[in-house]
Rosetta silent file (secondary structure, phi, psi, omega in degrees, C-alpha in Angstrom):
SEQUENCE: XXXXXXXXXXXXXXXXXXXXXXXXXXXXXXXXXXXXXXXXXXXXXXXXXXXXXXXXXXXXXXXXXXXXXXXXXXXXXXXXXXXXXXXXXXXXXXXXXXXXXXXXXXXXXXXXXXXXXXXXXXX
SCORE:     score description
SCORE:     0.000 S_00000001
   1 L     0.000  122.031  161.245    6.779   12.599  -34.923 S_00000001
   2 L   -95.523 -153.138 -153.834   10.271   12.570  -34.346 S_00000001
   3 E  -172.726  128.893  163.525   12.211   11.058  -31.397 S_00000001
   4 E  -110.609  123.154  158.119   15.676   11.493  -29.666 S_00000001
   5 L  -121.597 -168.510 -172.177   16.784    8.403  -28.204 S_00000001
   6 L  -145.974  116.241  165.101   19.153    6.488  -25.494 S_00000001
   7 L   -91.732  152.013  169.451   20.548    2.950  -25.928 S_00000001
   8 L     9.922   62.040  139.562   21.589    1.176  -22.686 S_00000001
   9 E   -35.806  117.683 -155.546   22.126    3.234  -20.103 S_00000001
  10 E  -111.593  109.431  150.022   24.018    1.455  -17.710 S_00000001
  11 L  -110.078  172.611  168.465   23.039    2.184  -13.744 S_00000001
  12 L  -132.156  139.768 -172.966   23.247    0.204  -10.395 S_00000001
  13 E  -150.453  173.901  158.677   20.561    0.592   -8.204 S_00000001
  14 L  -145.582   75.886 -175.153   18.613   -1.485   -5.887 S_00000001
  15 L   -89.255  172.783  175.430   15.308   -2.423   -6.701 S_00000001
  16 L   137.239   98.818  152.079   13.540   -5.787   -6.716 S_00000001
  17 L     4.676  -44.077  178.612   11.303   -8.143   -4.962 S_00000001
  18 L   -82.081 -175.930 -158.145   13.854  -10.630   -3.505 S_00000001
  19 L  -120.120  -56.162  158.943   15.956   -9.596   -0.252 S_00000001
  20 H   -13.327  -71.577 -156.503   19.453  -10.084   -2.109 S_00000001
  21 H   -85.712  -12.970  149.698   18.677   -7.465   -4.971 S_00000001
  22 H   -69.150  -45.671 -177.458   17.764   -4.702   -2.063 S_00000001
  23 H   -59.178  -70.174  145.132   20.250   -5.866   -0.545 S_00000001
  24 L   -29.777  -99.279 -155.065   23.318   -6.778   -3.287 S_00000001
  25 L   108.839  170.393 -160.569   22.016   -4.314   -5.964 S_00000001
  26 E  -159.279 -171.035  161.720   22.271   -5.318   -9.674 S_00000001
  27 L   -88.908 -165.453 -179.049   22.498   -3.254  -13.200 S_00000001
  28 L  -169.784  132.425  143.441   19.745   -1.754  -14.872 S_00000001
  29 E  -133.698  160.582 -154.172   20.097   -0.960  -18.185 S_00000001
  30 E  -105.673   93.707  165.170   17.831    1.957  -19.530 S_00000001
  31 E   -56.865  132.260  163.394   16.391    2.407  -23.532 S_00000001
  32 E  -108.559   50.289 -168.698   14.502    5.883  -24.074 S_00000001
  33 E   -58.622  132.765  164.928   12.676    7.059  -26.891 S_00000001
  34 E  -131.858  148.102  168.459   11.169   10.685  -26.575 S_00000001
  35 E   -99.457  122.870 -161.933    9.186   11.916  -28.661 S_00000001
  36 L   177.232  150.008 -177.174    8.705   15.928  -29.811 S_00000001
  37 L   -82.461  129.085 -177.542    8.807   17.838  -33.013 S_00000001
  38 L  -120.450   11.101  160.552   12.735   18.904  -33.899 S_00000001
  39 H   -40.143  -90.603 -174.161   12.070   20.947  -36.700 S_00000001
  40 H   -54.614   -0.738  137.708   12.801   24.228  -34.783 S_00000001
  41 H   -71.756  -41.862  177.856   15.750   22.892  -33.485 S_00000001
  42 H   -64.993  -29.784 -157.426   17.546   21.571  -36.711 S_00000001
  43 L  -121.475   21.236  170.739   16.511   24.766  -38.276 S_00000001
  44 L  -136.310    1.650 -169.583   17.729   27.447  -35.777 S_00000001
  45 L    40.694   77.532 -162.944   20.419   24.772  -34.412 S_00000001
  46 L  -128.729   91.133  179.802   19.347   26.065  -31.035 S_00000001
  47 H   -55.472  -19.206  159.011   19.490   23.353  -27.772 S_00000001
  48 H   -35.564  -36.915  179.316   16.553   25.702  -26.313 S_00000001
  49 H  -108.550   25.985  174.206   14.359   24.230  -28.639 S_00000001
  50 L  -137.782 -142.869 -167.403   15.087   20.738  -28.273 S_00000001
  51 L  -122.174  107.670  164.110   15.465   18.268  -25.089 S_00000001
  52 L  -101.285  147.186 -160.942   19.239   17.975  -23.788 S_00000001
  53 H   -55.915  -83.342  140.269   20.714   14.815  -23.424 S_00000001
  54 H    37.710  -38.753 -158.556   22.653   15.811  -20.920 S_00000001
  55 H  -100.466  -39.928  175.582   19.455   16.548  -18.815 S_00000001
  56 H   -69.310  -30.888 -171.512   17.759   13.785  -19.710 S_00000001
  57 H   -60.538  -53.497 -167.827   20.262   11.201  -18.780 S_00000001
  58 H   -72.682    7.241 -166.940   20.758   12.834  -14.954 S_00000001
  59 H  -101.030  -28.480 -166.938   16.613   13.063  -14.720 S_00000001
  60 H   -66.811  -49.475 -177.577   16.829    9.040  -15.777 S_00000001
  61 H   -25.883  -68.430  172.927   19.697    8.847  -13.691 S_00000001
  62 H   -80.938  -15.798  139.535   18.366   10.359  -10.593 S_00000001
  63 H   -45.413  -80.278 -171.861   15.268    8.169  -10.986 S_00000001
  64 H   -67.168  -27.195  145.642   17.072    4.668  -11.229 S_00000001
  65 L  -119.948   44.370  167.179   18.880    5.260   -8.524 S_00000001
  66 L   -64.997 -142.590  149.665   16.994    6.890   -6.556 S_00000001
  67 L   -46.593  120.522  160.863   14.450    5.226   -4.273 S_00000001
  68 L   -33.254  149.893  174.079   13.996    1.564   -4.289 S_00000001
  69 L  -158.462  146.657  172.922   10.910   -0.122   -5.472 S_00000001
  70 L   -50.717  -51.078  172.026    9.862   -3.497   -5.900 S_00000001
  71 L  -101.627  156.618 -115.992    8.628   -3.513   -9.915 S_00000001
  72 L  -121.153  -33.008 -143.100   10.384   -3.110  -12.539 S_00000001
  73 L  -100.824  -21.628  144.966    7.065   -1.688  -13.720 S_00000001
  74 L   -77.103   10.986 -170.827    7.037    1.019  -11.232 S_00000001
  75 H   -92.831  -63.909  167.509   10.331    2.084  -11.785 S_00000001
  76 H   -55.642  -27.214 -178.546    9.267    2.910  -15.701 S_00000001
  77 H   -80.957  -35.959  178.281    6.352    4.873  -14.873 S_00000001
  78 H   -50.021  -38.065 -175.118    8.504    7.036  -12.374 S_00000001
  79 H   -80.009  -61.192  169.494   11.122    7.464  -15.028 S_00000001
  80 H   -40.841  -48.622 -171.794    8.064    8.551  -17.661 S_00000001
  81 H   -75.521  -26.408 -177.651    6.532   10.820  -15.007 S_00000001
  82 H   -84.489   -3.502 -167.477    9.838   12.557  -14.347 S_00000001
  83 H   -96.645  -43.018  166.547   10.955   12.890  -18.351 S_00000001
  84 H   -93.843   11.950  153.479    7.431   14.754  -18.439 S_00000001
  85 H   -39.943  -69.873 -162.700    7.603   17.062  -15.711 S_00000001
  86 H   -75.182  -41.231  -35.326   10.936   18.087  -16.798 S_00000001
  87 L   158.325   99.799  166.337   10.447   17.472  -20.532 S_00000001
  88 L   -77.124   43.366  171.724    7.966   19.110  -23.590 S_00000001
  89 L   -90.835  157.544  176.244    7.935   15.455  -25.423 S_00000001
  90 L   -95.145    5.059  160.396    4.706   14.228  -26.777 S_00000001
  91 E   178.459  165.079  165.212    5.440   10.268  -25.690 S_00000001
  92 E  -156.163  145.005 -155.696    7.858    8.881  -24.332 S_00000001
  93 E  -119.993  127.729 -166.578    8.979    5.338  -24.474 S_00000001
  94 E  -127.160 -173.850  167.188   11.420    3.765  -22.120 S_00000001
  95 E  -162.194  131.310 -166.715   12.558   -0.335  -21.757 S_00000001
  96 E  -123.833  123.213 -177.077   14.199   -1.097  -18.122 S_00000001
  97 E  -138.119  129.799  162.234   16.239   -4.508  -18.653 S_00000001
  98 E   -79.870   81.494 -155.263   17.410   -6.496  -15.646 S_00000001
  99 L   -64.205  -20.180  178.647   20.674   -7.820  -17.440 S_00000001
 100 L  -117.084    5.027  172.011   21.431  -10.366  -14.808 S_00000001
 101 L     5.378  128.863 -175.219   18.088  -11.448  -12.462 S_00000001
 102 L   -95.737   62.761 -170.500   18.574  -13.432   -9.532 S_00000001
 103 L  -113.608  148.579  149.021   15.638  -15.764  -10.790 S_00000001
 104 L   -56.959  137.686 -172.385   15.649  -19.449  -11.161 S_00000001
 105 L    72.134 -144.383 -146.364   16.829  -20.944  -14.464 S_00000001
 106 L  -128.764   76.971  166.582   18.460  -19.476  -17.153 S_00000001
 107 L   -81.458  122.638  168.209   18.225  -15.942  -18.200 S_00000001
 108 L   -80.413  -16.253 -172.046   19.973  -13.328  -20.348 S_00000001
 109 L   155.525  142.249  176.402   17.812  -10.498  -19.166 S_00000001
 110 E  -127.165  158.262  165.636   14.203   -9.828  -18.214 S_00000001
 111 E   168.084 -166.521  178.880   12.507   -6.767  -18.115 S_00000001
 112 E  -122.279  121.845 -172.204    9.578   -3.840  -19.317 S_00000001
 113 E  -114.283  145.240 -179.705    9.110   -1.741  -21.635 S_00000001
 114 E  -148.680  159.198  164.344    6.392    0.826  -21.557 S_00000001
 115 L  -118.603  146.820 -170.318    4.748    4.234  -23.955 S_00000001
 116 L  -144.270  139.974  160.978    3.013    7.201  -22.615 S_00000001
 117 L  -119.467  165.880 -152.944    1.726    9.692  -24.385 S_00000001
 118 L  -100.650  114.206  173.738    1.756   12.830  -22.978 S_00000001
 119 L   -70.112  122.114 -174.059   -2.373   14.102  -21.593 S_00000001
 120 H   -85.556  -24.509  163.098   -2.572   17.478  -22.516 S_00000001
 121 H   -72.852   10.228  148.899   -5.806   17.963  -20.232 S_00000001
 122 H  -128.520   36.766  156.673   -3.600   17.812  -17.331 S_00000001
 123 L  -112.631    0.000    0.000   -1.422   20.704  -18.097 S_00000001
């Protein structure tokens, strides 16, 4: 399978469990992997037959800062249900990193990473 990806997307949004990070807001940065066969793009050079970035970035975009949510962990499935709405990939893999967390102790970044594959018995 191949895969177009996204390193560290940088957004500010404001999700989060404590009353500060509704409040405040933080970063977010966003990894992607998608997954989808790019043969018929590479070999007609044709963006119709591939995923553009361009689209994916504002669907990620328009996710992370969109509506607040508490988890970190509902924030990634929201971004996976909206890259396959919009999106013909066969998985998709994202990692959501809190680079700064308003946590106790000493952190460089916390965060989740999660894969989906895409169920073809609900299309």
């Amino acid at each position: 399978m191949d895969k177009v990806f996204f390193h560290e997307m940088m957004f500010y949004a404001y999700h989060g469990v404590y009353p500060e990070e509704s409040r405040l807001g933080q970063r977010f940065t966003v990894d992607l992997e998608l997954g989808l066969d790019l043969r018929p793009a590479a070999e007609s050079d044709d963006l119709a037959k591939t995923v553009n970035y361009q689209a994916v970035y504002e669907t990620v975009r328009s996710t992370v800062e969109g509506k607040p949510v508490k988890l970190v962990e509902t924030l990634a499935e929201r971004v996976i249900e909206q890259l396959f709405a919009k999106f013909p990939v066969e998985y998709a893999w994202v990692r959501i990193t809190k680079p700064d967390p308003p946590i106790p102790g000493h952190y460089r970044a916390v965060g989740v990473e999660m894969r989906r594959e895409r169920n073809r018995r609900d299309e």
